[in-house]
Tab-separated table of C-alpha atoms in Angstrom:
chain	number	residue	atom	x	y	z
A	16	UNK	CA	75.454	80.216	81.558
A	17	UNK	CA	72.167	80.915	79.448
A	18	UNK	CA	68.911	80.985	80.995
A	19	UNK	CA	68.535	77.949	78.670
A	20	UNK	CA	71.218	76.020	80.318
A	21	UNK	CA	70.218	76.984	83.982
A	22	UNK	CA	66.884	75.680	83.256
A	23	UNK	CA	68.075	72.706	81.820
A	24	UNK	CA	69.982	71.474	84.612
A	25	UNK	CA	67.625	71.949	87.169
A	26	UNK	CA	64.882	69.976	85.048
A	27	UNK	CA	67.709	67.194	84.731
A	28	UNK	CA	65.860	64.928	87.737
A	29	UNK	CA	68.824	62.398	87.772
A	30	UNK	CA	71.265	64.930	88.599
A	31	UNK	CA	71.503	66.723	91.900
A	32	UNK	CA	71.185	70.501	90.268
A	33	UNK	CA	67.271	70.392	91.287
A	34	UNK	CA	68.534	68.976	94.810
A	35	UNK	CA	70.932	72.144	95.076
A	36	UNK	CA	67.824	74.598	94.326
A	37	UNK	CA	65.429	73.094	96.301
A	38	UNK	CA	67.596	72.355	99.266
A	39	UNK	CA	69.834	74.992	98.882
A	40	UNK	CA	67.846	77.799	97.546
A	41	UNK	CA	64.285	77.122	99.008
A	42	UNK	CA	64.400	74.749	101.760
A	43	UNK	CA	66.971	75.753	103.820
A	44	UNK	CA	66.398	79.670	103.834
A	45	UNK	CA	62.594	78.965	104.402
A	46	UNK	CA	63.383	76.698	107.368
A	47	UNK	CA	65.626	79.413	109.217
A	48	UNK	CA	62.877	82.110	108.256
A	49	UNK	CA	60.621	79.887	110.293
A	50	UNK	CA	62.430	78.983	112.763
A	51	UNK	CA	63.495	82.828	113.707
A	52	UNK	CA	59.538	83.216	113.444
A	53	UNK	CA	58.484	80.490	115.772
A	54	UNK	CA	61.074	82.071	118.361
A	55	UNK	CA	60.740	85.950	117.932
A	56	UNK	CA	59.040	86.563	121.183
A	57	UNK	CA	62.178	86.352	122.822
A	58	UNK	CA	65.405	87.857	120.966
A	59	UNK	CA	67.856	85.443	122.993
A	60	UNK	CA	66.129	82.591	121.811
A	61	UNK	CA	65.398	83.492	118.210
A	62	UNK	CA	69.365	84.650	117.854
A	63	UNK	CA	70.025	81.645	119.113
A	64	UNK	CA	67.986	78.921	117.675
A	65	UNK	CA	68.600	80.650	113.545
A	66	UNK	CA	72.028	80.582	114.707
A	67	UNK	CA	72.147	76.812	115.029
A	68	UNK	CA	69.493	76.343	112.261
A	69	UNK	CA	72.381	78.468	109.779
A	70	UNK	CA	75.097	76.345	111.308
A	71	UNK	CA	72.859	72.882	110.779
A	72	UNK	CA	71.366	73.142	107.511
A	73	UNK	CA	74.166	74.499	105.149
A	74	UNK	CA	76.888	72.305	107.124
A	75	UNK	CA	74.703	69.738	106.124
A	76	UNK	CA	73.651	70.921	102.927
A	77	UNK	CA	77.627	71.115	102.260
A	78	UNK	CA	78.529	67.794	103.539
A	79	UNK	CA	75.471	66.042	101.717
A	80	UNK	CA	75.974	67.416	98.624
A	81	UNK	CA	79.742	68.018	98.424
A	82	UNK	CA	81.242	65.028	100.699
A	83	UNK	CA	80.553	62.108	98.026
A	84	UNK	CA	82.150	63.724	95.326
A	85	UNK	CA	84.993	64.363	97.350
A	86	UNK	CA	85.316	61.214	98.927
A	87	UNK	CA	84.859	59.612	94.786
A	88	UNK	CA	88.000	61.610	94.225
A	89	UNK	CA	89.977	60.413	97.244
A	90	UNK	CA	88.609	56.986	96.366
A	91	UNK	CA	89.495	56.461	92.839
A	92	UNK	CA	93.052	58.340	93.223
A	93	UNK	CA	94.305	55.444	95.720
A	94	UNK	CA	92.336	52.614	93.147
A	95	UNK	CA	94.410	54.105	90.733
A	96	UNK	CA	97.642	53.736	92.662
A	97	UNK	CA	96.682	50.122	92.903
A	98	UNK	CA	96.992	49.808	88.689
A	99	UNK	CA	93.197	49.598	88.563
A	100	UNK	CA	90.876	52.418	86.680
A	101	UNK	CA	87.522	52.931	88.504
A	102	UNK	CA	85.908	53.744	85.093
A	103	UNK	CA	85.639	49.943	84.330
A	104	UNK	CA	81.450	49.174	85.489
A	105	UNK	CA	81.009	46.023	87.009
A	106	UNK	CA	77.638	45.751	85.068
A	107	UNK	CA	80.178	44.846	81.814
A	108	UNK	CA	80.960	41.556	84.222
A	109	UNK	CA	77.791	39.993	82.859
A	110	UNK	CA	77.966	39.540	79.650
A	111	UNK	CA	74.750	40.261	77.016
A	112	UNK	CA	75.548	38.139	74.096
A	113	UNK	CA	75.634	40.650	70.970
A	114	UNK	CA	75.297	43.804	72.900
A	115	UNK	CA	77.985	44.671	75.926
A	116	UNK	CA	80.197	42.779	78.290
A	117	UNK	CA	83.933	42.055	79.086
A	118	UNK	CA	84.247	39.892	76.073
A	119	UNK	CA	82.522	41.620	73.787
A	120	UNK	CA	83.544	45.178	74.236
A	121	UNK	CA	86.850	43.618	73.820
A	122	UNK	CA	85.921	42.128	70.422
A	123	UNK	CA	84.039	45.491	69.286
A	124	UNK	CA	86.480	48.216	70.176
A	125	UNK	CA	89.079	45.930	69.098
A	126	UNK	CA	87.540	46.561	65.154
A	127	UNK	CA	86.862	49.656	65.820
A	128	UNK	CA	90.329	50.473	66.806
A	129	UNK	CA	91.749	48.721	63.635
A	130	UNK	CA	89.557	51.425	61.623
A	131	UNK	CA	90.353	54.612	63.891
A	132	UNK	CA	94.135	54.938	63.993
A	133	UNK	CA	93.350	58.175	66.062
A	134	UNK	CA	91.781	56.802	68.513
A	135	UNK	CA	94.002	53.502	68.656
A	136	UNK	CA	95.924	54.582	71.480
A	137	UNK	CA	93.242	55.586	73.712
A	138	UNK	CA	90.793	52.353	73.039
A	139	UNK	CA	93.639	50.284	73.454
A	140	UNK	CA	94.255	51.976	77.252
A	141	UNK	CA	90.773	51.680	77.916
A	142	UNK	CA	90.561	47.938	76.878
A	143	UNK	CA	93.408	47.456	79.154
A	144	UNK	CA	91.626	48.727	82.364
A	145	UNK	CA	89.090	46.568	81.591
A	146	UNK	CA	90.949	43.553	80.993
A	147	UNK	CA	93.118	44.554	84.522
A	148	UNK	CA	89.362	44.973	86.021
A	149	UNK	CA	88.052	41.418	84.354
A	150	UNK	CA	91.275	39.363	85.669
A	151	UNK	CA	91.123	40.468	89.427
A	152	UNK	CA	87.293	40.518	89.282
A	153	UNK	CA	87.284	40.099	93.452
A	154	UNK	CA	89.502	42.311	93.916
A	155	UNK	CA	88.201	44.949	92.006
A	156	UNK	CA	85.048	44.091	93.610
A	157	UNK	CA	86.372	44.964	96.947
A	158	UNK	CA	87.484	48.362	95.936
A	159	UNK	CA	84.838	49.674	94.416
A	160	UNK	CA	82.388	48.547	97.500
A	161	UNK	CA	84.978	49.826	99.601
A	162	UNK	CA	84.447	53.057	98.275
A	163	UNK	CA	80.644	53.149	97.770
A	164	UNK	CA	81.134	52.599	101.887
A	165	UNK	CA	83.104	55.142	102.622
A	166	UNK	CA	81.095	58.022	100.012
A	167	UNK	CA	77.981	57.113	102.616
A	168	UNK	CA	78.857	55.772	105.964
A	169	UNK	CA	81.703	58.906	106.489
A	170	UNK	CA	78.578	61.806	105.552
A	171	UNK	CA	76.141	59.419	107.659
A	172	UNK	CA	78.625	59.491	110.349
A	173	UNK	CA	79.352	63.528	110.232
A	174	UNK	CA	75.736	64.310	109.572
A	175	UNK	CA	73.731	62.127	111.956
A	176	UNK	CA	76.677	62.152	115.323
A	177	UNK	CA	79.357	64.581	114.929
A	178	UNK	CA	77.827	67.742	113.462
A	179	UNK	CA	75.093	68.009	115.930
A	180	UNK	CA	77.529	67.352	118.843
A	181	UNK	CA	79.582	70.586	117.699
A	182	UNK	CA	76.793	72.450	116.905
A	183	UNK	CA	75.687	72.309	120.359
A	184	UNK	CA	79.017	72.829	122.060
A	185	UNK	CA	78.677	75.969	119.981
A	186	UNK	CA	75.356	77.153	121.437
A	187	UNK	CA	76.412	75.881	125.276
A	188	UNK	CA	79.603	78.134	124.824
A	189	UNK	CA	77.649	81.122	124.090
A	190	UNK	CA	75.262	80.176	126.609
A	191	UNK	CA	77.493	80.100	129.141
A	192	UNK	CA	79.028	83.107	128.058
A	193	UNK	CA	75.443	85.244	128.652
A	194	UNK	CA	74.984	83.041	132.158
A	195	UNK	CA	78.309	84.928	133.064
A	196	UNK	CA	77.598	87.995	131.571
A	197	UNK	CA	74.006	88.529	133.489
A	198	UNK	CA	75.590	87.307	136.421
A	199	UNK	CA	78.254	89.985	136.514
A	200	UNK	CA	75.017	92.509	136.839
A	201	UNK	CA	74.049	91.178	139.768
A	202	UNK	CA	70.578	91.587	139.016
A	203	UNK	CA	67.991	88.738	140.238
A	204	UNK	CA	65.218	89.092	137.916
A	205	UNK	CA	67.218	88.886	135.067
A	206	UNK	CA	69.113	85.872	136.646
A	207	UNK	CA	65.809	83.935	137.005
A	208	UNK	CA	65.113	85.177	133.645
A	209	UNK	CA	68.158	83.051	132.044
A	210	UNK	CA	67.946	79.795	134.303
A	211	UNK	CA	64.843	79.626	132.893
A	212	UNK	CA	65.204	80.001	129.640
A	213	UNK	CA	68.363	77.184	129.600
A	214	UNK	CA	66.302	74.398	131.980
A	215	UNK	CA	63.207	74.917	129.774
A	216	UNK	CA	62.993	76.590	126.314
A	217	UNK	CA	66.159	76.466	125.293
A	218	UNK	CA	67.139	72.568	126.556
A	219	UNK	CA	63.491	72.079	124.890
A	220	UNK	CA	64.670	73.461	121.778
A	221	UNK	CA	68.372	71.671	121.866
A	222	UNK	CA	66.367	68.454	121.718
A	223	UNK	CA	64.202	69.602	118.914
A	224	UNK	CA	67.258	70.209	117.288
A	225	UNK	CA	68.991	66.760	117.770
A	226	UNK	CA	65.877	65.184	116.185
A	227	UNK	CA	65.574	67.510	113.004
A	228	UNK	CA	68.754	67.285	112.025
A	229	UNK	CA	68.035	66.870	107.741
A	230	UNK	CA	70.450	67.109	104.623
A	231	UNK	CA	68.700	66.322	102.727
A	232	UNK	CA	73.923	42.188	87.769
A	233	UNK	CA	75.149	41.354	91.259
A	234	UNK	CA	74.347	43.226	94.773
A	235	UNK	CA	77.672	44.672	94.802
A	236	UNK	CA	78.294	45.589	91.334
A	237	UNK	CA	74.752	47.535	91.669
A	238	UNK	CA	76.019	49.314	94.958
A	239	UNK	CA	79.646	50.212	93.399
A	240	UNK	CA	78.046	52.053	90.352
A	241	UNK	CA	75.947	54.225	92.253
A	242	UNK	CA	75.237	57.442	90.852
A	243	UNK	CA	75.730	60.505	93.276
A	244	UNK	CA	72.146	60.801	93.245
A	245	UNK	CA	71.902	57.485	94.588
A	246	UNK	CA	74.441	57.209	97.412
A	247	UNK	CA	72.387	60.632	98.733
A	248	UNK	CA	69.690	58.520	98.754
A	249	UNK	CA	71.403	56.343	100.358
A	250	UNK	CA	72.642	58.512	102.846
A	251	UNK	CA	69.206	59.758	103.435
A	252	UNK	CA	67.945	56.272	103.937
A	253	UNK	CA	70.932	55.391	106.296
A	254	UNK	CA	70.234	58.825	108.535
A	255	UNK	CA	66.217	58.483	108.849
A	256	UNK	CA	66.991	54.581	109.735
A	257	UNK	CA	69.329	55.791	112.918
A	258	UNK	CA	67.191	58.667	113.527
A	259	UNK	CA	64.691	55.960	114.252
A	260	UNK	CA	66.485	53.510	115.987
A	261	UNK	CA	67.845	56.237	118.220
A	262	UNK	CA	64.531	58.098	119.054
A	263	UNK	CA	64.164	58.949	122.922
A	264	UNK	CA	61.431	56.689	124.371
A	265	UNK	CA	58.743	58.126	126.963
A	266	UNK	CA	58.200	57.282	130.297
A	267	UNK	CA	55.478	54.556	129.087
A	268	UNK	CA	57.980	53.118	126.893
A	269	UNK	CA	55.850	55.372	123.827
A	270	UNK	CA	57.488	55.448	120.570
A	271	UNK	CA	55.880	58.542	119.402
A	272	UNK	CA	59.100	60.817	118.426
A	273	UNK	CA	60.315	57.483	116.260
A	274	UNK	CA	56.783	57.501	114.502
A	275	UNK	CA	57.031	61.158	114.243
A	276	UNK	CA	60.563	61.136	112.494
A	277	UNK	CA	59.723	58.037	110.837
A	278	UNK	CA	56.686	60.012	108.784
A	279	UNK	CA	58.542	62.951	108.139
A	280	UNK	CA	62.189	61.119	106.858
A	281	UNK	CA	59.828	59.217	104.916
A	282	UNK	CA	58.113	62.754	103.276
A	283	UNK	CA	61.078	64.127	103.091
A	284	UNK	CA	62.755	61.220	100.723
A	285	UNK	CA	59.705	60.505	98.672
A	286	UNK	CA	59.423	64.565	97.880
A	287	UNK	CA	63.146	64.819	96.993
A	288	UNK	CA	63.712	61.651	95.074
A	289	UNK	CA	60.580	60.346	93.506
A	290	UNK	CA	57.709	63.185	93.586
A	291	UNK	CA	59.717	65.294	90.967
A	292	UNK	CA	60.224	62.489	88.576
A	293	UNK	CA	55.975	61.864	89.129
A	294	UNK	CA	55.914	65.645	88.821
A	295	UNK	CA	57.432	65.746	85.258
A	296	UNK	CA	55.292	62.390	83.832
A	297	UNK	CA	52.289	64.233	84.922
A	298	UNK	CA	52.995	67.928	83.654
A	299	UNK	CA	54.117	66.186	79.927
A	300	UNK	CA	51.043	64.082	79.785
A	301	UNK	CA	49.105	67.198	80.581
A	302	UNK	CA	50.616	69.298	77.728
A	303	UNK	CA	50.355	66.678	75.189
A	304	UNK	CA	46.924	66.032	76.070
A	305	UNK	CA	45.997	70.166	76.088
A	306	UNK	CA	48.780	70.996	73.864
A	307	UNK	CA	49.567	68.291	71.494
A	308	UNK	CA	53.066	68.841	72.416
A	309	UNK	CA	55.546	66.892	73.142
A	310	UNK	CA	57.855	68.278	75.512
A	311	UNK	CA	59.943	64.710	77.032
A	312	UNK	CA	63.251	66.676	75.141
A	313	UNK	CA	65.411	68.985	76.994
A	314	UNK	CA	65.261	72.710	76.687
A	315	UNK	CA	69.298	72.909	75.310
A	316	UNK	CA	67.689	70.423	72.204
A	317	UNK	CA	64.665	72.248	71.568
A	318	UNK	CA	67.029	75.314	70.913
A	319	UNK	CA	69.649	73.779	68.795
A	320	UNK	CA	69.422	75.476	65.642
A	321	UNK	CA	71.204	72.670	64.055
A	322	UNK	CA	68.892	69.876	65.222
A	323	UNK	CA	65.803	71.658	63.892
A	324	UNK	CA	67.214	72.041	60.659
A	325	UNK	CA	67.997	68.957	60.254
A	326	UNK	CA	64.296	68.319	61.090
A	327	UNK	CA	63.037	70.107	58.710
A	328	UNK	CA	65.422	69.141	55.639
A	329	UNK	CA	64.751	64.924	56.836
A	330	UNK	CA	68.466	64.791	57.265
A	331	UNK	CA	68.042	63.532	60.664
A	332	UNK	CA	69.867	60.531	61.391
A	333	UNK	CA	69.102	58.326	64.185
A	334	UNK	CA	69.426	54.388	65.277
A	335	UNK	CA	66.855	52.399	62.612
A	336	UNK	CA	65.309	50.703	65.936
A	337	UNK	CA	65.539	50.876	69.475
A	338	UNK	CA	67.122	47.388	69.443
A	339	UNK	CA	70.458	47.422	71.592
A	340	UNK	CA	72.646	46.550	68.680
A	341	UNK	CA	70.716	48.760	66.052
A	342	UNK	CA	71.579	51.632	68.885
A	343	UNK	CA	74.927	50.366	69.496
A	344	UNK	CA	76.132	49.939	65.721
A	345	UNK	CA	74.842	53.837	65.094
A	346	UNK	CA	76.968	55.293	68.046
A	347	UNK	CA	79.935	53.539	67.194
A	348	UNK	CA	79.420	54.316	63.861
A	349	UNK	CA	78.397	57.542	63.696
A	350	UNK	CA	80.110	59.163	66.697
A	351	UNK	CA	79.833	62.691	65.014
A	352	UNK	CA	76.244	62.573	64.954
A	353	UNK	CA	74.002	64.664	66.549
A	354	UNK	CA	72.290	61.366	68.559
A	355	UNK	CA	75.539	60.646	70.021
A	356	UNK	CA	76.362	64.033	71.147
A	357	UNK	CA	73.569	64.807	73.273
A	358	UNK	CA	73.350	61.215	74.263
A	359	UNK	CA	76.724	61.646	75.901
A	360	UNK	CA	75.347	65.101	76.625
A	361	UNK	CA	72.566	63.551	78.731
A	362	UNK	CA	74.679	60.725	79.989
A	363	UNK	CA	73.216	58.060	77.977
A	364	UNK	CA	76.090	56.780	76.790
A	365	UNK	CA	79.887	58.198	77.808
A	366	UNK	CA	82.197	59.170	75.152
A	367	UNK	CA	86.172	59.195	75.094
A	368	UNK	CA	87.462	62.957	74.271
A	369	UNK	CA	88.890	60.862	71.299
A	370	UNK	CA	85.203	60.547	69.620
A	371	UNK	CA	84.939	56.773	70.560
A	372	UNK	CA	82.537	55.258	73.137
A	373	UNK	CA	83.958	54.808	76.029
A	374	UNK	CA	84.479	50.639	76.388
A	375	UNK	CA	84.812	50.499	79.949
A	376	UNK	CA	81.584	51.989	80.152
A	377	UNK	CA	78.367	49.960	80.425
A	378	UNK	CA	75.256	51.251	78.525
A	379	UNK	CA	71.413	51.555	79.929
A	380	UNK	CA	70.072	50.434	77.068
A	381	UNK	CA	66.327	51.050	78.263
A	382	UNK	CA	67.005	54.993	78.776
A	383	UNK	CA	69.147	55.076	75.604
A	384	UNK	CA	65.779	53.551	73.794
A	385	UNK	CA	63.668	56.101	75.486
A	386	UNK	CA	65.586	58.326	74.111
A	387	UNK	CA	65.871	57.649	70.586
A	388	UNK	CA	62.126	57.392	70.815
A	389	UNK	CA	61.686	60.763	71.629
A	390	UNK	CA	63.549	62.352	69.416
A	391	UNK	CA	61.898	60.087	66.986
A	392	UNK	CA	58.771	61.315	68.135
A	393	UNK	CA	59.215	65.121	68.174
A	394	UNK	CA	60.819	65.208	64.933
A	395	UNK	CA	57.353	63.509	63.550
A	396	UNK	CA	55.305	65.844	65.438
A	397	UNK	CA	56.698	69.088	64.668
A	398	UNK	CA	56.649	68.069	61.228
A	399	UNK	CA	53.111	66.848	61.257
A	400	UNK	CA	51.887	70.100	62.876
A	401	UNK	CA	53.299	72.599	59.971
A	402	UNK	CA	55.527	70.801	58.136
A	403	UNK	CA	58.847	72.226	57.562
A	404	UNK	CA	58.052	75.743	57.917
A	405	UNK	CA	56.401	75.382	61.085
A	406	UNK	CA	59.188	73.167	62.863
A	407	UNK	CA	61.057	75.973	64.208
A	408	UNK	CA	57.754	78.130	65.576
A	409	UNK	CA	56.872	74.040	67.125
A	410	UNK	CA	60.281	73.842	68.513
A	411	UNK	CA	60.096	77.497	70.105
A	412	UNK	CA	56.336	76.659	71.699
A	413	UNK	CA	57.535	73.313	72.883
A	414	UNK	CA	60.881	75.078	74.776
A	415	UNK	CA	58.651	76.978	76.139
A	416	UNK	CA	55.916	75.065	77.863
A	417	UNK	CA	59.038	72.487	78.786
A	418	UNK	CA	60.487	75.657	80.807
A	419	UNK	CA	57.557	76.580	82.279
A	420	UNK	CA	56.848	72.494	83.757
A	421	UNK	CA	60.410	72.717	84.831
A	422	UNK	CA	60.087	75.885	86.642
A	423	UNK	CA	56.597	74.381	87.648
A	424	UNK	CA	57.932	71.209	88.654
A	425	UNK	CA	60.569	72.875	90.834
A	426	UNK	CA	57.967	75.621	92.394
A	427	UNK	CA	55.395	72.537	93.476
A	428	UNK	CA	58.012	70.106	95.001
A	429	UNK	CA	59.643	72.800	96.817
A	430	UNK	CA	56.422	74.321	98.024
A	431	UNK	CA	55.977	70.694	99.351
A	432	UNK	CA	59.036	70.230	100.868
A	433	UNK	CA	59.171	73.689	102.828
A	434	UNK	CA	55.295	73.822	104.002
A	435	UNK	CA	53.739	71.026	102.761
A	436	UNK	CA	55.396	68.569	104.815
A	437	UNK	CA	55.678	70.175	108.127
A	438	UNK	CA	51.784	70.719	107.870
A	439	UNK	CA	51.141	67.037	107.374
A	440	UNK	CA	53.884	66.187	109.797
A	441	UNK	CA	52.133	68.562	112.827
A	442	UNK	CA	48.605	66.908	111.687
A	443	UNK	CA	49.847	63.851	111.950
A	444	UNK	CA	51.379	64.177	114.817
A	445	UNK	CA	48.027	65.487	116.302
A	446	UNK	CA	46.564	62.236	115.424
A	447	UNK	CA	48.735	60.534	116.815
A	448	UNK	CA	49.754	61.662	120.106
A	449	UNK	CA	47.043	64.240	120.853
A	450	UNK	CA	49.342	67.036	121.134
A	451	UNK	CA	50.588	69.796	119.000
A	452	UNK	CA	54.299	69.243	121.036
A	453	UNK	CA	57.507	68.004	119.895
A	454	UNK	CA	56.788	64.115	121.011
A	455	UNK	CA	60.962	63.936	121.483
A	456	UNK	CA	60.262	67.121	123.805
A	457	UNK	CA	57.644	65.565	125.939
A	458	UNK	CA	59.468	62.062	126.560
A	459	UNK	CA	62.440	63.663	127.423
A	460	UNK	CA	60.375	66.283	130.415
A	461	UNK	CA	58.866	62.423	130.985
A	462	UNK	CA	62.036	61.209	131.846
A	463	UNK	CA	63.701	63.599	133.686
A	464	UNK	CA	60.293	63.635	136.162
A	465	UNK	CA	61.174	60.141	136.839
C-alpha cells in the first residue's frame, strides 16, 4: 500500500481506519505507558496492573473493532439460508417518486437490463432479492433488526461483563500464586508486605479497573442499515449507559464515580466520533481561507493522473446538476466514468462487479451531491489558478496540504484522546468531589467501613 493510500484511509472519517490508529496505535500503547508509570514505585504492582491494562485494552480493542464484522458475516450467512439477501436496504421501502424505491428501481434496472445483455443476468438476481425483500417486508424487517441486535448487544455483553470478570480471575490467580510463593519463605516482613498490597493497592486498583474498562425512513429500517461505524457507536453508547447505571454508590448514597464515568464516556465518544469530522471542516476552511485551496477531495484523487488530465483538456464529465435524477441518469449511464468509479470508490453509490449500480442498494443522495460539487469545484479552481498548465503543480500543492490536515487531524484528536481527556477528567473530578482519588475507589473503602 502507497503512502498515498495509507493516508487516505485514515482521513476517510466514516470508516473505522482512523479508529484503528488512534485506538490501536496511540491510545492504547499510551494508556499502558501510563499506567506502568503511575505504578513503578513498586515492581509487583506495575507488572501487574500493565499486565491487565495489555489484557483489557487490545481484548477490547479486538472485540470492538473485529466482533461486528464478524457477527455481519454470521448474520447474513443464516439470512441467506432463509432465501433472503441482506444487500436489499430497507431505506428502498419508501419510495421517492422519480429517484429510488422498490418500485422504481424495479422499473429502472428493468431498462437498463434490456440495454446491457451483460449485465442481464446479474440485475435480474439483484431485482429478485429485492422483490423477495419487498413481499415479506416484516419479515425481512425482523432479520435485519435481529442482526443489528446481536452485532451490539453480544460486544456490549463481552466488553462491559465478561471480559473484565476473566481478566481479574487472571490477576487473582497470579496473586495467589505470589501469596504462596512468599509464604513458602517464611519470612514476616515480606508477608505483611503482600497482605498489604492485595487489601489495599492492589483491590484499590482492581476497582479502578472495573470502572475504566473502554473500547473504544422507519426506526428499524434506520437501525438495520447501520454502518460499522455506527453500531460502534452504538456499542459505545450502550457500555457508558451501563457503566452508569452500574456505578458503586458511597456511603452517603453519592453518585460521584457515575458523574465521573459519565464525563469521561461522554469525552471519550464526542473525541472519537464527532471531533474528527469538526477537525477536518475546520482545517479545510483554514486552507482555503490562507491557501485558496480546496482540499474537501481525497488524497488517491488528487493523484490520479487520469483525473487531472482530464481537467486540464475540459473532458471532464460529471452529473449536469446535483439534482437526484440528473445524478442518477449519469451513473447509470455512464458507469465507466471516472464520477462513478470513485463514487463507488468512496461508497457513494455501490456498484455490481458487472459495471451496473447495484439496485438493491439505496443511494444518499445528499453526500453523492456533495460530492459532485467538489469535484465540480476543484476542477474550476485549479483551472482558475494557472489554467491548464498549472493544474497538475495545483493538484500536487493541494495533495499535499490535504495530507498534512489528515496527519494533523489524526495527531490533534489523538493527542486529545490520550492526555487531553484524562486531564479534564482529573480536573473535573477535583471540582467535583474535592479529591484527586478514584471516586469508585473511595465509595467502595466507604462501604466496606460500614
Amino acid at each position: 500500500m502507497t503512502l498515498t493510500r495509507i493516508i487516505s484511509a485514515i482521513g476517510n472519517n466514516s470508516s473505522i481506519y482512523p479508529l484503528l490508529v488512534r485506538d490501536c496505535g496511540i491510545e492504547v500503547p499510551s494508556k499502558v505507558y501510563l499506567t506502568y508509570k503511575q505504578n513503578e514505585d513498586d515492581p509487583t504492582v506495575a507488572k501487574l496492573a500493565t499486565r491487565e491494562r495489555l489484557l483489557d485494552e487490545y481484548t477490547t480493542s479486538a472485540v470492538w473493532l473485529g466482533g461486528i464484522p464478524l457477527i455481519d458475516w454470521a448474520a447474513n450467512k443464516l439470512i441467506k439460508k432463509f432465501g433472503y439477501n441482506p444487500k436489499v436496504n430497507l431505506k428502498l421501502f419508501k419510495e421517492e417518486k422519480g429517484v429510488q424505491g422498490v418500485n422504481e428501481n424495479i422499473a429502472r434496472f428493468k431498462n437498463i437490463a434490456d440495454k446491457n445483455p451483460k449485465a442481464r443476468l446479474a440485475i435480474e438476481k439483484a431485482l429478485a432479492d429485492l422483490k423477495k425483500a419487498a413481499s415479506n417486508k416484516k419479515v425481512y424487517e425482523k432479520m435485519l433488526a435481529a442482526k443489528f441486535i446481536a452485532a451490539t448487544a453480544i460486544p456490549i455483553a463481552f466488553i462491559g461483563f465478561i471480559l473484565p470478570k476473566m481478566i481479574f480471575a487472571s490477576s487473582a490467580a497470579k496473586i495467589a500464586k505470589l501469596k504462596s510463593q512468599r509464604k513458602k519463605q517464611n519470612s514476616q516482613q515480606n508477608t505483611m508486605a503482600f497482605e498489604g498490597l492485595k487489601s489495599d493497592t492492589f483491590a484499590g486498583m482492581s476497582l479502578k479497573k472495573q470502572k475504566d474498562v473502554s473500547f473504544g425512513g422507519n426506526f428499524i429500517s434506520n437501525l438495520a442499515n447501520f454502518s460499522t461505524l455506527e453500531k460502534m457507536e452504538t456499542i459505545d453508547g450502550g457500555y457508558a449507559i451501563g457503566r452508569v447505571l452500574t456505578a458503586r454508590k458511597g456511603a452517603d448514597g453519592n453518585r460521584n464515580e457515575a458523574i465521573d464515568i459519565g464525563f469521561k464516556m461522554a469525552g471519550m465518544m464526542y473525541l472519537n466520533y464527532v471531533a474528527p469530522k469538526q477537525i477536518e471542516k475546520i482545517l479545510n476552511k483554514a486552507t482555503m481561507k490562507a491557501f485558496k485551496l480546496d482540499v474537501k477531495l481525497d488524497p488517491l484523487m488528487l493523484a490520479d493522473k487520469e483525473f487531472l488530465k482530464q481537467i486540464k483538456e475540459g473532458t471532464l464529465e460529471l452529473p449536469k446538476t446535483a439534482r437526484p435524477q440528473d445524478m442518477l441518469d449519469y451513473i447509470d449511464n455512464n458507469p465507466e466514468s471516472l464520477f462513478v468509479k470513485y463514487a463507488n470508490k468512496f461508497e457513494k453509490i455501490t456498484m455490481l462487479k458487472e459495471g451496473v449500480r447495484d439496485p438493491r442498494a439505496y443511494v444518499n443522495m445528499k453526500k453523492l451531491a456533495e460530492f459532485r460539487n467538489d469535484i465540480e469545484a476543484f476542477a474550476k479552481n485549479a483551472l482558475s489558478d494557472g489554467g491548464a498548465a498549472m493544474v497538475e503543480k495545483f493538484a500536487k500543492r493541494a495533495k499535499f496540504v490535504k495530507s498534512v490536515n489528515i496527519l494533523a487531524n489524526v495527531g490533534l484528536s489523538s493527542f486529545l484522546l490520550a492526555y487531553g481527556l484524562p486531564k479534564a477528567q482529573f480536573a473535573f473530578r477535583k471540582l467535583v468531589t474535592g479529591s484527586d482519588l478514584e471516586p469508585g475507589i473511595v465509595n467502595a473503602e466507604q462501604q466496606a467501613e460500614r
